Amino acid sequence: MYILKRFLTMFLTIWVIATLTFVIMKCIPGDPFASDANVLPKEVLENIRAKYNLDKPIPVQYVLYLKNLVTFDLGPSIQSETRTVNDIISTGFPVSATLGLQAIVIALFFGLLLGIVAALNHNRFLDYTAMIIAIIGISVPSFILAPLLIKFVAVKWGLLPVASWGSWDHTILPCIALAASPLAIVARFMRSNMIEVMNQNYMKTADAKGLSTTKLVVKHGIRNAILPVVTFIGPLFAALLTGTFVIEKIFAIPGLGRYFVDSIFNRDYPVIMGVTVFYSSILVLTLFLIDISYRIIDPRIKLSSKGD
């Protein structure tokens, strides 16, 4: 019953986001063709507006907008007349997803590793070193770290390509720039949780009974300490996907984020609304799956709501 309610809530959330996106776009003064008003004949402008349903009343536009979302037909792009929003998403999202997923793997793997090492060496050299790395990662935003990586690693030392997209080498620098901040947050999160778990009575009892440190940490420590980190994966996933907007622009990566930024400058409403709803749907679906994963990670958690 709880899963069904969460599933219905997921669709309600997507509808609210889609509606708010539509309202915000309509509240912006003017339209995408305002700059062409003095260049093109009036009849041509009217035909163009009719093509994108901009000549219809706003309630009619809203109904057509929802109909297109339901049928997965997001319409043509205003700036790229030969391409539809679906084409732009299908072309750009695989690139952004590759970049984002690689950054997530880096952030989770090294973040968990740093957090565990720091917790097991609490108030020692490795703990201090890990936390210094974490503080640096949190303090330096990705749009500052990215140019620094380009300047030193790519330009000065010549170890990796400067920008563009092609081989696996092109993904390393943008992935590091994207993963640095969430890696630091995961490390601090895991460290504090791990320290708390290791001081629990049942952990001390298991240690007193002669359970090896490896089994104690892996079987009991990490499993109990990682649950709060799972809660962070949803926002982390969203942050890395939306964070690719700036990184893709800096590294000239042909991902969906780059198209989205360009659409904002060009006032390409169909692309802005389509990409916003698309990314929001991914985020909502991710949060739904994370809720379900709680039960898998910790069987003691029951997926039920009050009154069920």
Short mmCIF file of C-alpha atoms in Angstrom, two decimals:
data_model
loop_
_atom_site.label_atom_id
_atom_site.label_comp_id
_atom_site.label_asym_id
_atom_site.label_seq_id
_atom_site.Cartn_x
_atom_site.Cartn_y
_atom_site.Cartn_z
CA MET A 1 0.00 0.00 0.00
CA TYR A 2 2.84 2.36 0.87
CA ILE A 3 4.59 1.70 -2.46
CA LEU A 4 1.34 2.46 -4.34
CA LYS A 5 0.92 5.75 -2.45
CA ARG A 6 4.52 6.73 -3.17
CA PHE A 7 4.04 5.81 -6.82
CA LEU A 8 0.95 8.03 -7.11
CA THR A 9 2.73 10.82 -5.22
CA MET A 10 5.55 10.58 -7.73
CA PHE A 11 3.20 11.34 -10.63
CA LEU A 12 1.54 14.14 -8.67
CA THR A 13 4.95 15.71 -8.03
CA ILE A 14 5.87 15.55 -11.71
CA TRP A 15 2.54 17.21 -12.62
CA VAL A 16 3.16 20.02 -10.12
CA ILE A 17 6.69 20.58 -11.48
CA ALA A 18 5.41 20.58 -15.07
CA THR A 19 2.67 23.07 -14.18
CA LEU A 20 5.04 25.39 -12.32
CA THR A 21 7.49 25.28 -15.22
CA PHE A 22 4.71 26.22 -17.65
CA VAL A 23 3.50 29.09 -15.42
CA ILE A 24 7.01 30.48 -14.96
CA MET A 25 7.65 30.42 -18.71
CA LYS A 26 4.39 32.27 -19.33
CA CYS A 27 5.20 34.89 -16.68
CA ILE A 28 8.38 35.91 -18.51
CA PRO A 29 7.67 39.11 -20.50
CA GLY A 30 7.70 38.85 -24.29
CA ASP A 31 8.21 35.74 -26.38
CA PRO A 32 11.11 34.04 -28.20
CA PHE A 33 10.35 35.97 -31.39
CA ALA A 34 10.19 39.47 -29.88
CA SER A 35 13.64 40.31 -31.29
CA ASP A 36 12.44 39.43 -34.81
CA ALA A 37 9.40 41.71 -34.68
CA ASN A 38 11.22 44.49 -36.56
CA VAL A 39 12.84 42.14 -39.07
CA LEU A 40 10.16 39.70 -40.20
CA PRO A 41 6.78 40.63 -41.70
CA LYS A 42 3.80 40.45 -39.37
CA GLU A 43 2.24 37.56 -41.30
CA VAL A 44 5.43 35.49 -40.99
CA LEU A 45 5.59 36.08 -37.23
CA GLU A 46 1.96 35.05 -36.86
CA ASN A 47 2.64 31.82 -38.77
CA ILE A 48 5.68 31.07 -36.61
CA ARG A 49 3.74 31.69 -33.39
CA ALA A 50 0.94 29.46 -34.71
CA LYS A 51 3.47 26.68 -35.36
CA TYR A 52 4.43 26.68 -31.68
CA ASN A 53 0.82 27.24 -30.47
CA LEU A 54 1.78 30.63 -29.05
CA ASP A 55 -1.24 32.24 -30.74
CA LYS A 56 -3.68 30.17 -28.68
CA PRO A 57 -5.11 31.14 -25.25
CA ILE A 58 -2.93 30.13 -22.32
CA PRO A 59 -5.38 27.47 -20.99
CA VAL A 60 -5.36 25.83 -24.43
CA GLN A 61 -1.55 25.99 -24.51
CA TYR A 62 -1.45 24.34 -21.09
CA VAL A 63 -3.72 21.47 -22.19
CA LEU A 64 -1.64 20.91 -25.32
CA TYR A 65 1.52 21.04 -23.20
CA LEU A 66 0.23 18.34 -20.83
CA LYS A 67 -0.96 16.25 -23.78
CA ASN A 68 2.50 16.39 -25.33
CA LEU A 69 4.09 15.36 -22.00
CA VAL A 70 1.75 12.38 -21.65
CA THR A 71 2.46 11.25 -25.22
CA PHE A 72 6.21 11.92 -24.82
CA ASP A 73 6.10 14.40 -27.69
CA LEU A 74 7.86 17.54 -26.43
CA GLY A 75 7.56 19.36 -29.74
CA PRO A 76 10.08 21.15 -31.96
CA SER A 77 12.90 23.33 -30.74
CA ILE A 78 12.55 27.03 -31.53
CA GLN A 79 16.25 27.65 -32.21
CA SER A 80 17.00 24.35 -33.93
CA GLU A 81 14.17 24.20 -36.45
CA THR A 82 15.26 20.82 -37.82
CA ARG A 83 15.36 19.16 -34.39
CA THR A 84 12.75 18.28 -31.81
CA VAL A 85 13.17 18.43 -28.06
CA ASN A 86 13.03 14.62 -28.02
CA ASP A 87 15.99 14.52 -30.43
CA ILE A 88 17.98 16.93 -28.27
CA ILE A 89 17.30 14.88 -25.12
CA SER A 90 18.10 11.56 -26.82
CA THR A 91 21.37 13.01 -28.15
CA GLY A 92 22.53 14.97 -25.12
CA PHE A 93 21.33 12.90 -22.18
CA PRO A 94 23.55 9.82 -22.80
CA VAL A 95 26.58 12.12 -22.66
CA SER A 96 25.37 13.83 -19.47
CA ALA A 97 24.40 10.48 -17.94
CA THR A 98 27.84 9.03 -18.67
CA LEU A 99 29.50 12.02 -17.06
CA GLY A 100 27.13 12.08 -14.07
CA LEU A 101 27.24 8.34 -13.38
CA GLN A 102 31.04 8.26 -13.51
CA ALA A 103 31.13 11.17 -11.07
CA ILE A 104 28.65 9.39 -8.77
CA VAL A 105 30.79 6.23 -8.75
CA ILE A 106 33.92 8.27 -7.95
CA ALA A 107 32.15 10.28 -5.23
CA LEU A 108 30.60 7.23 -3.54
CA PHE A 109 33.59 4.91 -3.78
CA PHE A 110 36.28 7.32 -2.62
CA GLY A 111 33.91 9.15 -0.27
CA LEU A 112 32.94 5.95 1.55
CA LEU A 113 36.56 4.79 1.57
CA LEU A 114 37.82 8.07 3.05
CA GLY A 115 35.04 8.10 5.63
CA ILE A 116 35.69 4.53 6.76
CA VAL A 117 39.47 5.05 6.94
CA ALA A 118 38.98 8.26 8.92
CA ALA A 119 36.55 6.60 11.35
CA LEU A 120 38.77 3.57 11.97
CA ASN A 121 41.70 5.93 12.64
CA HIS A 122 39.75 8.45 14.69
CA ASN A 123 41.90 11.36 15.96
CA ARG A 124 44.95 10.00 14.16
CA PHE A 125 46.99 11.13 11.17
CA LEU A 126 44.80 9.39 8.54
CA ASP A 127 41.68 10.88 10.09
CA TYR A 128 43.08 14.40 9.94
CA THR A 129 44.35 13.88 6.39
CA ALA A 130 40.99 12.59 5.17
CA MET A 131 39.13 15.49 6.75
CA ILE A 132 41.54 18.05 5.24
CA ILE A 133 40.81 16.55 1.82
CA ALA A 134 37.09 16.70 2.60
CA ILE A 135 37.25 20.34 3.66
CA ILE A 136 39.10 21.28 0.47
CA GLY A 137 36.53 19.39 -1.61
CA ILE A 138 33.62 21.18 0.07
CA SER A 139 35.25 24.62 -0.06
CA VAL A 140 36.17 24.67 -3.76
CA PRO A 141 33.11 24.68 -6.08
CA SER A 142 33.19 22.73 -9.33
CA PHE A 143 33.20 25.84 -11.54
CA ILE A 144 36.42 26.97 -9.80
CA LEU A 145 38.06 23.54 -9.70
CA ALA A 146 37.36 22.88 -13.41
CA PRO A 147 39.46 25.80 -14.77
CA LEU A 148 42.25 24.94 -12.33
CA LEU A 149 42.31 21.34 -13.59
CA ILE A 150 42.36 22.57 -17.18
CA LYS A 151 45.18 25.03 -16.51
CA PHE A 152 47.50 22.68 -14.64
CA VAL A 153 46.64 19.09 -15.59
CA ALA A 154 45.74 19.68 -19.23
CA VAL A 155 47.58 22.83 -20.37
CA LYS A 156 50.66 23.08 -18.16
CA TRP A 157 51.43 19.39 -17.61
CA GLY A 158 49.75 18.03 -20.75
CA LEU A 159 48.53 14.88 -19.04
CA LEU A 160 44.92 14.91 -20.29
CA PRO A 161 42.86 16.56 -23.08
CA VAL A 162 41.75 20.13 -22.42
CA ALA A 163 38.11 19.82 -23.44
CA SER A 164 35.64 18.34 -25.96
CA TRP A 165 34.25 14.81 -25.97
CA GLY A 166 35.52 11.68 -27.61
CA SER A 167 37.55 9.13 -25.69
CA TRP A 168 37.54 8.03 -22.05
CA ASP A 169 40.38 10.47 -21.37
CA HIS A 170 38.00 13.37 -22.03
CA THR A 171 35.79 12.33 -19.10
CA ILE A 172 38.46 12.30 -16.37
CA LEU A 173 38.84 16.02 -15.64
CA PRO A 174 35.12 16.89 -15.76
CA CYS A 175 34.32 13.85 -13.58
CA ILE A 176 36.89 14.94 -10.98
CA ALA A 177 35.51 18.48 -11.01
CA LEU A 178 31.96 17.15 -10.55
CA ALA A 179 32.78 14.52 -7.94
CA ALA A 180 35.05 16.55 -5.62
CA SER A 181 32.35 18.27 -3.55
CA PRO A 182 29.94 15.32 -3.14
CA LEU A 183 32.92 13.04 -2.42
CA ALA A 184 33.86 15.29 0.50
CA ILE A 185 30.28 15.37 1.81
CA VAL A 186 29.97 11.57 1.62
CA ALA A 187 33.31 11.18 3.41
CA ARG A 188 32.26 13.42 6.31
CA PHE A 189 28.84 11.78 6.48
CA MET A 190 30.29 8.26 6.50
CA ARG A 191 32.95 9.16 9.06
CA SER A 192 30.48 10.51 11.61
CA ASN A 193 28.06 7.60 11.09
CA MET A 194 30.83 5.03 11.28
CA ILE A 195 32.23 6.49 14.51
CA GLU A 196 28.76 6.40 16.06
CA VAL A 197 28.14 2.80 14.97
CA MET A 198 31.54 1.58 16.15
CA ASN A 199 30.77 2.92 19.64
CA GLN A 200 27.49 1.03 19.92
CA ASN A 201 27.21 -1.69 22.57
CA TYR A 202 26.51 -4.48 20.09
CA MET A 203 29.74 -3.61 18.22
CA LYS A 204 31.73 -3.70 21.45
CA THR A 205 30.12 -7.03 22.34
CA ALA A 206 30.99 -8.52 18.93
CA ASP A 207 34.56 -7.27 19.33
CA ALA A 208 34.81 -8.78 22.82
CA LYS A 209 33.64 -12.15 21.46
CA GLY A 210 36.67 -12.23 19.16
CA LEU A 211 35.06 -11.25 15.85
CA SER A 212 37.79 -10.15 13.45
CA THR A 213 38.09 -6.45 12.66
CA THR A 214 37.36 -7.07 8.97
CA LYS A 215 34.11 -8.94 9.67
CA LEU A 216 33.17 -6.45 12.35
CA VAL A 217 33.59 -3.48 10.02
CA VAL A 218 32.21 -5.02 6.82
CA LYS A 219 29.34 -7.11 8.19
CA HIS A 220 28.07 -4.84 10.96
CA GLY A 221 29.76 -1.44 10.80
CA ILE A 222 29.44 -0.42 7.16
CA ARG A 223 25.97 -1.89 6.72
CA ASN A 224 24.55 0.13 9.60
CA ALA A 225 26.53 3.29 8.93
CA ILE A 226 25.74 3.45 5.22
CA LEU A 227 21.96 3.78 5.56
CA PRO A 228 21.99 7.55 6.23
CA VAL A 229 24.35 7.93 3.27
CA VAL A 230 21.76 6.26 1.02
CA THR A 231 19.41 9.10 1.95
CA PHE A 232 21.94 11.48 0.45
CA ILE A 233 22.17 9.61 -2.87
CA GLY A 234 18.96 11.15 -4.23
CA PRO A 235 20.05 14.78 -3.78
CA LEU A 236 23.57 13.74 -4.85
CA PHE A 237 22.20 12.27 -8.07
CA ALA A 238 20.25 15.46 -8.77
CA ALA A 239 23.20 17.69 -7.89
CA LEU A 240 25.56 15.84 -10.22
CA LEU A 241 23.10 15.80 -13.09
CA THR A 242 22.26 19.49 -12.80
CA GLY A 243 25.88 20.28 -11.94
CA THR A 244 26.88 19.02 -15.38
CA PHE A 245 25.22 22.14 -16.84
CA VAL A 246 28.18 24.36 -15.90
CA ILE A 247 30.84 21.68 -16.31
CA GLU A 248 29.64 20.78 -19.80
CA LYS A 249 29.85 24.43 -20.79
CA ILE A 250 33.40 24.78 -19.38
CA PHE A 251 34.70 21.59 -21.02
CA ALA A 252 32.68 22.05 -24.26
CA ILE A 253 30.93 18.72 -23.75
CA PRO A 254 27.90 18.15 -26.03
CA GLY A 255 25.63 17.03 -23.21
CA LEU A 256 22.07 17.92 -22.30
CA GLY A 257 23.22 20.51 -19.79
CA ARG A 258 24.95 22.49 -22.52
CA TYR A 259 21.79 22.48 -24.64
CA PHE A 260 19.79 23.58 -21.60
CA VAL A 261 22.07 26.54 -20.88
CA ASP A 262 21.94 27.58 -24.55
CA SER A 263 18.15 27.30 -24.54
CA ILE A 264 17.93 29.72 -21.60
CA PHE A 265 19.98 32.35 -23.42
CA ASN A 266 17.99 31.78 -26.62
CA ARG A 267 14.62 31.65 -24.82
CA ASP A 268 13.88 28.29 -26.39
CA TYR A 269 10.78 27.55 -24.29
CA PRO A 270 10.08 23.99 -25.52
CA VAL A 271 13.65 22.90 -24.67
CA ILE A 272 13.61 24.64 -21.28
CA MET A 273 10.29 23.09 -20.26
CA GLY A 274 11.07 19.67 -21.74
CA VAL A 275 14.50 19.34 -20.13
CA THR A 276 13.22 20.64 -16.77
CA VAL A 277 10.42 18.08 -16.64
CA PHE A 278 12.75 15.34 -17.90
CA TYR A 279 15.36 15.96 -15.20
CA SER A 280 12.66 16.37 -12.53
CA SER A 281 11.14 13.03 -13.50
CA ILE A 282 14.53 11.34 -13.15
CA LEU A 283 15.02 12.88 -9.72
CA VAL A 284 11.54 11.90 -8.48
CA LEU A 285 11.99 8.35 -9.80
CA THR A 286 15.40 8.12 -8.12
CA LEU A 287 13.96 9.19 -4.75
CA PHE A 288 11.21 6.59 -5.17
CA LEU A 289 13.74 3.82 -5.83
CA ILE A 290 15.85 4.95 -2.86
CA ASP A 291 12.82 4.63 -0.58
CA ILE A 292 12.38 1.07 -1.80
CA SER A 293 16.10 0.32 -1.36
CA TYR A 294 15.88 1.08 2.38
CA ARG A 295 14.08 -2.23 2.88
CA ILE A 296 16.77 -4.12 0.98
CA ILE A 297 19.65 -2.55 2.90
CA ASP A 298 18.01 -2.89 6.32
CA PRO A 299 15.24 -5.54 6.56
CA ARG A 300 14.17 -4.05 9.91
CA ILE A 301 12.67 -1.08 8.03
CA LYS A 302 9.08 -1.67 7.01
CA LEU A 303 7.66 0.14 4.00
CA SER A 304 4.44 1.25 5.59
CA SER A 305 2.74 4.51 6.41
CA LYS A 306 0.51 5.53 9.28
CA GLY A 307 -2.85 3.90 9.15
CA ASP A 308 -1.73 0.99 6.94
#
